[in-house]
Short mmCIF file of C-alpha atoms in Angstrom, two decimals:
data_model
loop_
_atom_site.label_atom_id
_atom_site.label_comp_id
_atom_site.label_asym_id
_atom_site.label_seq_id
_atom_site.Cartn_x
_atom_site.Cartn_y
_atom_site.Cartn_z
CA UNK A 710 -21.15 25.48 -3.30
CA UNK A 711 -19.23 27.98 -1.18
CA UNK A 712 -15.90 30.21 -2.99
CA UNK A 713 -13.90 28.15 -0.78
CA UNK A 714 -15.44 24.48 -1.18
CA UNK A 715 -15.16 25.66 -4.88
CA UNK A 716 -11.48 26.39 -3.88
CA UNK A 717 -10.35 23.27 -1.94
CA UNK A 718 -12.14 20.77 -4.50
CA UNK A 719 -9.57 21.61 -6.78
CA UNK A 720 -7.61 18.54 -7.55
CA UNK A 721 -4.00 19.63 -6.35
CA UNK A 722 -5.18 22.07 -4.07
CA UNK A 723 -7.20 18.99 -2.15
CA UNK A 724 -4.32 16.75 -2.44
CA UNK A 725 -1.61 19.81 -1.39
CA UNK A 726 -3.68 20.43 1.94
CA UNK A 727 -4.19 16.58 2.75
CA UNK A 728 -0.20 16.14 2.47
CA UNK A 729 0.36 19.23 4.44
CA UNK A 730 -2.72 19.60 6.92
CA UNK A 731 -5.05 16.06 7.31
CA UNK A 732 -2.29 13.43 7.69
CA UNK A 733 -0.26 15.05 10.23
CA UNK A 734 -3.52 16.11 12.28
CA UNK A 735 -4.89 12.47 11.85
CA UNK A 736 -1.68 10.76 12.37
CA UNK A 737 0.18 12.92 15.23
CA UNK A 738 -3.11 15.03 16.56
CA UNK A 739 -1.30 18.87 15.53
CA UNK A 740 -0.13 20.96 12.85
CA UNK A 741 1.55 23.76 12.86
CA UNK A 742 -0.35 26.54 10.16
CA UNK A 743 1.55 29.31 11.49
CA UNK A 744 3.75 30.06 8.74
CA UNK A 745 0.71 30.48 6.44
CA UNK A 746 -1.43 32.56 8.78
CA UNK A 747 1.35 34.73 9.62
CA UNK A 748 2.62 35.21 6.11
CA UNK A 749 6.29 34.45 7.07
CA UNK A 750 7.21 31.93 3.62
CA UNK A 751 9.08 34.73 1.20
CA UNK A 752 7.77 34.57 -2.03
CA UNK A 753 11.53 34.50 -4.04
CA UNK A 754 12.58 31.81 -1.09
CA UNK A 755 9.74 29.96 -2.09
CA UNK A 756 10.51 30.31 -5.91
CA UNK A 757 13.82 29.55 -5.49
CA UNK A 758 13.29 26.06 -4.10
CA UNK A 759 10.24 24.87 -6.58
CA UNK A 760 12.68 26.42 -9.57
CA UNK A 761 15.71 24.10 -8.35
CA UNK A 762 13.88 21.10 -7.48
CA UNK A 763 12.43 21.38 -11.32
CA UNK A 764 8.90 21.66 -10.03
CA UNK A 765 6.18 22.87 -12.31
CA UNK A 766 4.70 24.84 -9.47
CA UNK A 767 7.15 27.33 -9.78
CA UNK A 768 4.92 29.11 -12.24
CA UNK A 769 2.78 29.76 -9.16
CA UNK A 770 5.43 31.95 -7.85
CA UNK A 771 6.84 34.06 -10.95
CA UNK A 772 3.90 36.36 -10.45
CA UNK A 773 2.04 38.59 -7.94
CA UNK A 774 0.06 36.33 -5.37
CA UNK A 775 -3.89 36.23 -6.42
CA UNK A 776 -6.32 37.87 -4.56
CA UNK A 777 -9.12 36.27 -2.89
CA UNK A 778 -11.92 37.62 -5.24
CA UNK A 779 -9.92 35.81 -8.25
CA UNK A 780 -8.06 33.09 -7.03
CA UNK A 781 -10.16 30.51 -8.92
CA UNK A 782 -9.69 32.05 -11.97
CA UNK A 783 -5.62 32.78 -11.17
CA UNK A 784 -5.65 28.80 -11.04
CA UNK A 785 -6.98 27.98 -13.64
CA UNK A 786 -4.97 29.97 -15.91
CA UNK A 787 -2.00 28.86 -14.30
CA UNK A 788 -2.81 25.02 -14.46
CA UNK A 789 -3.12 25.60 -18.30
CA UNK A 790 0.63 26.37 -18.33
CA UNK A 791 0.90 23.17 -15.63
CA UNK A 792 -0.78 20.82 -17.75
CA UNK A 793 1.72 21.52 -21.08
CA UNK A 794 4.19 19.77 -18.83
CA UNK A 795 2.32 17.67 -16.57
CA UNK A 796 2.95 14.38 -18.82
CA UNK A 797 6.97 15.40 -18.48
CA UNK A 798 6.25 14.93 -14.38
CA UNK A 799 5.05 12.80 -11.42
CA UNK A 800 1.75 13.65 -10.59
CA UNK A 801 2.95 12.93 -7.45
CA UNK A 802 3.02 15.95 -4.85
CA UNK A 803 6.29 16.77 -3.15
CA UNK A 804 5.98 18.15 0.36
CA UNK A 805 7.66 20.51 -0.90
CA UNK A 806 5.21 21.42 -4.16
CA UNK A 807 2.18 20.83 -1.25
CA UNK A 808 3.48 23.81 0.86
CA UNK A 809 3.77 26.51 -1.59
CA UNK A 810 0.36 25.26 -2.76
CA UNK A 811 -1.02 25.76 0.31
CA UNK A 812 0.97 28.80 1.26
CA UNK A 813 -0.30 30.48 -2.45
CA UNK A 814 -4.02 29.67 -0.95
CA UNK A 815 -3.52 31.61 1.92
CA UNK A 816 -1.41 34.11 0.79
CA UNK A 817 -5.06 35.57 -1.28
CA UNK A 818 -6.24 36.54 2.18
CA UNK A 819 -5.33 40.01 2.89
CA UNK A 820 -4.50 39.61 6.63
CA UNK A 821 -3.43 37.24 9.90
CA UNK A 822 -7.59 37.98 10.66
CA UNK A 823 -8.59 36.54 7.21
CA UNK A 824 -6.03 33.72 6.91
CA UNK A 825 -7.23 32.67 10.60
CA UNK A 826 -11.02 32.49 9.78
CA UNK A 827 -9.83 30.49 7.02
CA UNK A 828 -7.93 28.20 9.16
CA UNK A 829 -11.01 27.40 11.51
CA UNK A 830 -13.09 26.90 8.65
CA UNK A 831 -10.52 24.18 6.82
CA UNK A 832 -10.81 22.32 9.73
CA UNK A 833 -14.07 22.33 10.53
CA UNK A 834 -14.86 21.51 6.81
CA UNK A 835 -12.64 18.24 5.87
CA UNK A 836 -14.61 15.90 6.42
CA UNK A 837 -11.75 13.36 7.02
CA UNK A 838 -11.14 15.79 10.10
CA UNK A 839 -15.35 15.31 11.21
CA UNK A 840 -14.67 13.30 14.04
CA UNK A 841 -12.61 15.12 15.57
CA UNK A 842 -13.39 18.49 15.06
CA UNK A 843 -15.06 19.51 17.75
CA UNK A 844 -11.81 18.66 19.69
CA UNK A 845 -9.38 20.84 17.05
CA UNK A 846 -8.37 24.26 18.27
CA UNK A 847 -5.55 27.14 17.47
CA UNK A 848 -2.89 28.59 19.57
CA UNK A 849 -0.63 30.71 17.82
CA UNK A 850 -1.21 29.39 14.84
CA UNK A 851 -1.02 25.85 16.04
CA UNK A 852 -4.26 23.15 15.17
CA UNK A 853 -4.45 20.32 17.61
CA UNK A 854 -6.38 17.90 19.00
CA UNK A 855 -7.38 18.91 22.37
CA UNK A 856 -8.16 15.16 23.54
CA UNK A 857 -4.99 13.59 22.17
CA UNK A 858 -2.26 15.93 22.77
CA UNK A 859 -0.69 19.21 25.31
CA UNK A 860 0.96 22.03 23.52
CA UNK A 861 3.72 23.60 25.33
CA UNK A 862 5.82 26.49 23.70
CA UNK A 863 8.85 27.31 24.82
CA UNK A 864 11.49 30.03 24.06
CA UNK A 865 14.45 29.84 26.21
CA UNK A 866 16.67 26.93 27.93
CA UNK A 867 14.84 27.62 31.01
CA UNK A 868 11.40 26.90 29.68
CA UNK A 869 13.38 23.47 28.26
CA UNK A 870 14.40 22.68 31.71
CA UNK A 871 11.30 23.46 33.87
CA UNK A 872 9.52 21.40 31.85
CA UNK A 873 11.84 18.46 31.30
CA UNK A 874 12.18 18.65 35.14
CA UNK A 875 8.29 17.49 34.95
CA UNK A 876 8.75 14.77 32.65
CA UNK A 877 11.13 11.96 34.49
CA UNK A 878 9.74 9.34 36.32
CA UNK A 879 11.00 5.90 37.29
CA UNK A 880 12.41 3.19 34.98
CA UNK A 881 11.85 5.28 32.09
CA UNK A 882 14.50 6.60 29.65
CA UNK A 883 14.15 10.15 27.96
CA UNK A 884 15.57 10.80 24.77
CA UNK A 885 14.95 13.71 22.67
CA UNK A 886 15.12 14.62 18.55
CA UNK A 887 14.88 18.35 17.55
CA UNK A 888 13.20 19.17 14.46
CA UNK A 889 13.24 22.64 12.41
CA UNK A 890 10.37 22.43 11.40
CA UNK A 891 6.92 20.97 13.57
CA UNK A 892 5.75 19.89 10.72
CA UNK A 893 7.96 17.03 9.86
CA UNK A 894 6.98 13.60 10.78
CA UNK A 895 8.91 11.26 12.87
CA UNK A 896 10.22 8.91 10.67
CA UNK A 897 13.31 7.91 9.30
CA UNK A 898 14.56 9.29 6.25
CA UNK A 899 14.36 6.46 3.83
CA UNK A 900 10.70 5.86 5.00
CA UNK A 901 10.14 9.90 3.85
CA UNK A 902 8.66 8.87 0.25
CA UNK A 903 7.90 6.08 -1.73
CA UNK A 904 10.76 6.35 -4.17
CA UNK A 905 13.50 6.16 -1.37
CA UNK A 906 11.71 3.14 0.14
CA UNK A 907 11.36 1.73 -3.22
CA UNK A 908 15.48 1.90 -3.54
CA UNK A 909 16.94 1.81 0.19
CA UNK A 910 18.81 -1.71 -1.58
CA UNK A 911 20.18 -0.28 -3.93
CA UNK A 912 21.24 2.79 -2.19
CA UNK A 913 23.21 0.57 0.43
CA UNK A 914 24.62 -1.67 -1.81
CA UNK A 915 26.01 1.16 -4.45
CA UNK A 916 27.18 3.33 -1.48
CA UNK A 917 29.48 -0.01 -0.08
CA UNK A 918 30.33 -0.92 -3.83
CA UNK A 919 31.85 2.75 -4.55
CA UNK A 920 33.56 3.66 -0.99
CA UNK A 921 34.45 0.21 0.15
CA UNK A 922 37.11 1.55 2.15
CA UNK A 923 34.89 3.87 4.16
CA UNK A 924 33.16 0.71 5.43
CA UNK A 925 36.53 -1.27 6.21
CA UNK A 926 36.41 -0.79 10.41
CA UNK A 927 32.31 -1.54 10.15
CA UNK A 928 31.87 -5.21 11.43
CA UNK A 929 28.17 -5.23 11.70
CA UNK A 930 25.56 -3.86 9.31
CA UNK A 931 24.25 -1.79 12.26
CA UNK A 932 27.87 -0.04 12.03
CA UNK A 933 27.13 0.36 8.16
CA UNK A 934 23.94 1.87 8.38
CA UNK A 935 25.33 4.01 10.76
CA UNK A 936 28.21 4.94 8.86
CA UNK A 937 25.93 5.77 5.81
CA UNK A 938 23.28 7.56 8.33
CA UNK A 939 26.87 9.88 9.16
CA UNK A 940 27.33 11.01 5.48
CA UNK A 941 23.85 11.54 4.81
CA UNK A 942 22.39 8.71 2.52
CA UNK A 943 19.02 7.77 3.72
CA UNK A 944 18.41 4.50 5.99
CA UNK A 945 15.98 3.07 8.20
CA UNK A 946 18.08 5.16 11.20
CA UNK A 947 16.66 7.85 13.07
CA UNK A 948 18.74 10.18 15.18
CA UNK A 949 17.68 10.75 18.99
CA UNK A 950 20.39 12.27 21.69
CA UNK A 951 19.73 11.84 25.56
CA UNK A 952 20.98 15.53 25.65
CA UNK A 953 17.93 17.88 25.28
CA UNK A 954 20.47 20.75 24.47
CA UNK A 955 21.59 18.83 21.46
CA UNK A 956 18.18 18.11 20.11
CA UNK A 957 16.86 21.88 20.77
CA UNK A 958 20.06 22.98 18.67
CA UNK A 959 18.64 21.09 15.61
CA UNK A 960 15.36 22.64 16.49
CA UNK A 961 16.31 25.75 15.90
CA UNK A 962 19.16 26.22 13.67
CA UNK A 963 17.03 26.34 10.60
CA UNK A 964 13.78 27.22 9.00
CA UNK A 965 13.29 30.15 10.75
CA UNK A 966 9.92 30.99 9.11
CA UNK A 967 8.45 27.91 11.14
CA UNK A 968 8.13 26.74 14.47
CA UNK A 969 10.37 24.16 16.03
CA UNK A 970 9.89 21.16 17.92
CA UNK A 971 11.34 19.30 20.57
CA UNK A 972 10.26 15.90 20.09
CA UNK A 973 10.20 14.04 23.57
CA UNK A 974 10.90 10.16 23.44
CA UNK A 975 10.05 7.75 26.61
CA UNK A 976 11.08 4.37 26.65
CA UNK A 977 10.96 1.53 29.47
CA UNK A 978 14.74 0.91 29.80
CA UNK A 979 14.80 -2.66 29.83
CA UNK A 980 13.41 -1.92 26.10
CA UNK A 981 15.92 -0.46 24.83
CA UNK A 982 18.57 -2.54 22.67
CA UNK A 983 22.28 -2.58 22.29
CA UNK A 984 24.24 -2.99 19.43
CA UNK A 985 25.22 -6.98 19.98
CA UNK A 986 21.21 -7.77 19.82
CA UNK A 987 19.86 -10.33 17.83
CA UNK A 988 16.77 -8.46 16.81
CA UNK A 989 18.70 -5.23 15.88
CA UNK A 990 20.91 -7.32 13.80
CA UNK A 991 17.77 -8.79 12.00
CA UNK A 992 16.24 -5.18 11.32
CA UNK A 993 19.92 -3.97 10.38
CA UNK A 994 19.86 -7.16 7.76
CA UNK A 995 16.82 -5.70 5.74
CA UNK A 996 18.48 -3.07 3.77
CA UNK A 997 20.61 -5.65 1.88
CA UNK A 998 17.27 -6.88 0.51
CA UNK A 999 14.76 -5.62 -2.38
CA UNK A 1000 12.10 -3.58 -1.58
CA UNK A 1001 10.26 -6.37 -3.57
CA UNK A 1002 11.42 -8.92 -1.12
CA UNK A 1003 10.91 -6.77 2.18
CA UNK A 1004 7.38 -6.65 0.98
CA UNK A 1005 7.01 -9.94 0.79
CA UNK A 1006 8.46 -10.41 4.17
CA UNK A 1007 6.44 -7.85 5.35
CA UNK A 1008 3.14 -10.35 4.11
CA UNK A 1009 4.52 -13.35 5.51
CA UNK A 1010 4.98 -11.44 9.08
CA UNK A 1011 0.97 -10.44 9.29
CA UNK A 1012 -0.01 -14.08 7.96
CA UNK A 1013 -1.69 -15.87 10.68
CA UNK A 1014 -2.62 -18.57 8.73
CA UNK A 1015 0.72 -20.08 9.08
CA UNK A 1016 2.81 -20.68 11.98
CA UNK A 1017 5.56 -19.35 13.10
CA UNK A 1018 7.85 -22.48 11.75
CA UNK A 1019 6.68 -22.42 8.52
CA UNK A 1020 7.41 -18.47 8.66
CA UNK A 1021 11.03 -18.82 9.88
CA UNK A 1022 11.18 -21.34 6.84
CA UNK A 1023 9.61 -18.94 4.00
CA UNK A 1024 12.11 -16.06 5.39
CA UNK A 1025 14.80 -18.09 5.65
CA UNK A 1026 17.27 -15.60 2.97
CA UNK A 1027 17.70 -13.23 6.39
CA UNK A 1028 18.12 -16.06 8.79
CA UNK A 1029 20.52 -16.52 6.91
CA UNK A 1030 22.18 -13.46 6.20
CA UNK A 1031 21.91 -12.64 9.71
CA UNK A 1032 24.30 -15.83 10.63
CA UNK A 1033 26.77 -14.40 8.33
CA UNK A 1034 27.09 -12.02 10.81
CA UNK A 1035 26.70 -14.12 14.06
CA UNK A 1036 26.88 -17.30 13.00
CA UNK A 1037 25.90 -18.73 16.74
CA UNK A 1038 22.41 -16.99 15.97
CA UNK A 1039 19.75 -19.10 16.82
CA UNK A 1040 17.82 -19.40 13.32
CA UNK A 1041 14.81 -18.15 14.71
CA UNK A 1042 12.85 -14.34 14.26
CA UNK A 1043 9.39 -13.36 15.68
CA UNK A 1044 7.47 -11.78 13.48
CA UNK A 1045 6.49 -9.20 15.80
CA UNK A 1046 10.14 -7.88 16.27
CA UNK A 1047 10.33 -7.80 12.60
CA UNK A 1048 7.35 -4.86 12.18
CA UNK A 1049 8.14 -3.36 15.28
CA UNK A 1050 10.45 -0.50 15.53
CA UNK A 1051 13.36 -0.01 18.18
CA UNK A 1052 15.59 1.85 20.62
CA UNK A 1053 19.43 1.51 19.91
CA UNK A 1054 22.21 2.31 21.86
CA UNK A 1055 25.18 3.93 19.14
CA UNK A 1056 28.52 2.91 19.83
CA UNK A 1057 30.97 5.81 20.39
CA UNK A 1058 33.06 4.93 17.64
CA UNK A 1059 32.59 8.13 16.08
CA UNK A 1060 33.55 11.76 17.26
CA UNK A 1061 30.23 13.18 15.93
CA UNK A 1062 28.19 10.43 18.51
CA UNK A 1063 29.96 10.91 21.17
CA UNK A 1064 29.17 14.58 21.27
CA UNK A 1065 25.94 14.39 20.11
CA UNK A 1066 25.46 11.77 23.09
CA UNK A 1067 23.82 9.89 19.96
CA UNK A 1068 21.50 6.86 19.76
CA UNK A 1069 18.61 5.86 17.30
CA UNK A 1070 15.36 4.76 16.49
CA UNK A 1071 15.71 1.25 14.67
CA UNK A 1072 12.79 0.93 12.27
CA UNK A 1073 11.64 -2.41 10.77
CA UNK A 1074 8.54 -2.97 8.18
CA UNK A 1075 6.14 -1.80 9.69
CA UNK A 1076 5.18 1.26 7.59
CA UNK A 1077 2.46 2.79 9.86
CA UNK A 1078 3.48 5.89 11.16
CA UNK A 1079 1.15 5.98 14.42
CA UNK A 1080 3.90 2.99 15.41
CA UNK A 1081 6.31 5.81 15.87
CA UNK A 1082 3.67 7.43 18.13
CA UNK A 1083 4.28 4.93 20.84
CA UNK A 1084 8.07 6.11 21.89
CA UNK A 1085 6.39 9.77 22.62
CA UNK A 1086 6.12 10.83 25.98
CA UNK A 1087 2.52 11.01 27.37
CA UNK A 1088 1.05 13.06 30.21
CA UNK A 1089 -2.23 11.75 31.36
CA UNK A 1090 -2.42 9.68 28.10
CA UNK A 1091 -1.95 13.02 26.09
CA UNK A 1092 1.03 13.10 23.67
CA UNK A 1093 3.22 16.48 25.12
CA UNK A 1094 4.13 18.49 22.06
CA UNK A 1095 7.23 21.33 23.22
CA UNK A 1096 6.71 23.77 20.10
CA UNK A 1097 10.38 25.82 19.76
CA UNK A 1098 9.73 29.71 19.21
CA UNK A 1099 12.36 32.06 19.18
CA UNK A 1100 15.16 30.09 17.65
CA UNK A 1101 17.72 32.89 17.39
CA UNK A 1102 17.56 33.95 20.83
CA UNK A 1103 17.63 30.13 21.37
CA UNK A 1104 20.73 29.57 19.77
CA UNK A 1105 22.48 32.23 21.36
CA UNK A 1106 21.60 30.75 24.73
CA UNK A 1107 22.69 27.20 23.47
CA UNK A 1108 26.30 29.19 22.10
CA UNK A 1109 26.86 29.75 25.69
CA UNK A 1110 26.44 26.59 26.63
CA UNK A 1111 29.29 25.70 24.24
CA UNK A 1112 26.30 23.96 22.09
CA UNK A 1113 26.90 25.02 18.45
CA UNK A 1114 28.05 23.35 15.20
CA UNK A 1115 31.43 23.37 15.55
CA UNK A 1116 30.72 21.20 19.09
CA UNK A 1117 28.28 18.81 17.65
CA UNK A 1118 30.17 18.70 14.04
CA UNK A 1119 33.59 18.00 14.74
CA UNK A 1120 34.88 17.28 11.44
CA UNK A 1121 37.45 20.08 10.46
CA UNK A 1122 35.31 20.98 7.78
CA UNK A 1123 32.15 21.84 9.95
CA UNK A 1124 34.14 23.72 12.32
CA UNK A 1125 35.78 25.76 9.71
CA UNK A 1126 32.21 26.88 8.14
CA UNK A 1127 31.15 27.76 11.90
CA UNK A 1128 34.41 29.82 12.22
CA UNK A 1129 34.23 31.32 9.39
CA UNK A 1130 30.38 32.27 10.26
CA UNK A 1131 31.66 33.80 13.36
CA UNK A 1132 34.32 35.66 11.92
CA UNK A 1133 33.26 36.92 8.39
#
C-alpha cells in the first residue's frame, strides 16, 4: 500500500475528505479544492476557529504543519493527544473539523505542483468517485464532472451580465442565491446537520415562547418562519433574490480565501407559490411538529401500500393544524407536495425583503439533497456553475451600484457598522 492510500485510510482523515470532497462531487458534480492547492487557509485563522468551536482538532494547528515524508507519523502522535478527549466529544465531524483536516493533508506538500498531483490522484483513487472519474477534471483548482455540469468563472459585473443575458428563455423565472463559499450546499439551514434537524421544534416553539411580541403582526406560520429566518434561527427557509446583484454581494463579501458562487435557480412560473397557498401553508405547518413525528410523516408519505385516504387519516394532527390557520382548507394533502420542496413568493412586509427583492426556497421532508438539484438552471442538460473570483474588486463594482450592506441591511444597526467601516 501506497504513502498516500496509507494516508487517506486513516479513519478521520477518510471521513474528513468524504464530508469535504465525495459528497459534494457525487451530489452537485464539483468541488472547489482551490483553497487547499493554493495554500490560501492561514494557519492562526484556522486555529482560531477549531479553538472557539471547542474542537479537539485544534491540536492539529498549535504546531508547525508536517511534512510529507512524516505526516503519518505527525498523526499518529497527535491522535494520541485526540483520543484522551475523544470520549468528552462527538465523533461526529464538523465541516468545519473536516476542512482543517483536509487542509493539514495538503498543507505537507511543499508546493501548488505537489498539492495538484495530489488532487488528481484523490480523485482518481476513491473509489466511490470510480464511475465517474474518467469524467472529473481541474480548472483552477476546481474538480467537476465534465458530463454533468459547465464551469463558468467570473470576476466582474460584466462577466455576471453577459452571461445572465444567455440564460433567459420563455416562461421561466430566474432567481439567484450567492454563496461565499462554492463549497456550501444548497440547503436550508436547519437541514445543515443532524442536530438542528433533530430540534427545528423546539427551536420554533422556544423562539415564539420567549419573544412573543416579535411574532404579534405574523398571521401565518409562513410569516413566522420568516420572521425567525430574519433574526437568524435556523428553518426550513432558504433565501433566493431575483436580483443577481444582490446574490453576487453575498458571494463575495466573505471568505475570501475561497471561491464564490453564484447559484442560478430556474423555475417554470406557473410553479412558483404565493404566500396564501395551501401547500406552502402545509410545509410552513411542519416545524410546530417533532422531529419524531415529521419522521413518521415522512414514512407514511413513501407508503404505497396504503392509499391516499387512509394517509390523509394517519396525518390527520397537520390537517388539522393547518385549518387552524385556514379553516376553509379542504382536509386533504398529497403526499407528493409534502416531500417536495418549493418556490415562495416573500411578502414585502419587511424593509430587509423588499431590498433584497427577497423570496425563498420552501423545503418539505424530503431530505435528499439532489431534490434541490432540480431548481438549478441547466444548459444542454448540464447544471451551469458561475464560480465568483475576485470578490474585492467585485464588491467595489457592486458599491457603485449602491449594492452594499448598508442597502441590503437596513436596520440602523447594519448601516452604522457599514459606516463606521467606511469611515474608521
Amino acid at each position: 500500500m501506497s504513502f498516500l492510500e496509507n494516508l487517506y485510510y486513516q479513519t478521520e482523515i477518510g471521513q474528513a475528505f468524504d464530508i469535504v470532497c465525495i459528497k459534494k462531487m457525487l451530489t452537485d458534480g464539483y468541488v472547489d479544492m482551490s483553497a487547499f492547492i493554493y495554500a490560501r487557509i492561514k494557519k492562526e485563522d484556522m486555529l482560531e476557529k477549531l479553538t472557539a468551536d471547542q474542537s479537539r482538532f485544534a491540536v492539529l494547528y498549535k504546531d508547525a504543519y508536517p511534512k510529507k515524508d512524516n505526516i503519518i507519523e505527525s498523526w499518529n502522535q497527535n491522535i494520541e493527544t485526540l483520543d484522551r478527549y475523544q470520549s468528552e466529544h462527538s465523533e461526529d465531524l464538523t465541516y468545519l473539523e473536516a476542512n482543517a483536516i483536509v487542509n493539514w493533508v495538503y498543507r505537507s506538500y511543499r508546493n501548488a505542483e505537489e498539492r495538484m498531483e495530489f488532487t488528481e490522484w484523490l480523485f482518481s483513487y476513491i473509489k466511490d468517485l470510480h464511475e465517474i472519474r474518467n469524467q472529473i477534471r481541474i480548472s483552477r483548482g476546481v474538480a467537476f464532472n465534465k458530463s454533468k455540469v459547465e464551469i463558468n468563472f467570473i470576476s466582474s459585473i460584466s462577466d455576471v451580465n453577459q452571461l445572465i443575458s444567455f440564460c433567459s428563455s420563455a416562461g421561466q423565472q430566474l432567481f439567484f442565491r450567492g454563496h461565499a463559499n462554492a463549497n456550501f450546499q444548497l440547503l436550508p439551514s436547519v437541514m445543515r446537520s443532524e442536530r438542528t434537524k433533530k430540534h427545528e421544534s423546539i427551536m420554533y416553539h422556544e423562539l415564539l415562547i420567549n419573544c412573543p411580541d416579535d411574532f404579534e403582526k405574523c398571521h401565518t406560520h409562513l410569516e413566522k418562519l420568516v420572521q425567525m429566518q430574519h433574526y437568524g434561527l435556523p428553518t426550513r427557509l432558504l433565501d433566493i433574490t431575483r436580483n443577481p446583484l444582490v446574490a453576487l454581494f453575498f458571494a463575495c463579501e466573505s471568505q475570501f480565501e475561497s471561491y464564490g458562487e453564484l447559484v442560478l435557480i430556474s423555475v417554470e412560473k406557473q410553479l412558483i407559490k404565493y404566500p396564501q397557498s395551501d401547500t406552502i401553508s402545509i410545509l410552513a405547518s411542519l416545524p410546530l411538529f417533532s422531529f419524531e413525528k415529521q419522521r413518521s410523516f415522512k414514512e407514511l408519505a413513501n407508503d404505497f401500500t396504503i392509499d391516499d385516504k387512509e394517509f390523509n387519516y394517519r396525518i390527520s394532527r397537520l390537517t388539522h393544524e393547518v385549518r387552524l390557520e385556514k379553516p376553509a382548507f379542504r382536509a386533504e394533502i398529497k403526499r407528493e407536495d409534502l416531500l417536495n420542496h418549493f418556490i415562495v413568493y416573500a411578502l414585502k412586509n419587511n424593509n430587509r425583503i423588499v431590498k433584497q427583492d427577497g423570496a425563498f426556497i420552501l423545503c418539505g421532508l424530503s431530505a435528499d439533497g439532489n431534490l434541490m438539484g432540480k431548481f438549478r438552471y441547466k444548459n444542454k442538460k448540464k447544471t451551469v456553475i458561475v464560480i465568483i473570483d475576485n470578490k474585492k474588486k467585485i464588491l467595489k463594482e457592486l458599491s457603485n451600484f449602491s449594492i452594499n450592506a448598508a442597502a441590503l441591511f437596513p436596520e440602523i444597526e447594519c448601516v452604522a457598522e457599514y459606516i463606521k467601516g467606511e469611515y474608521s
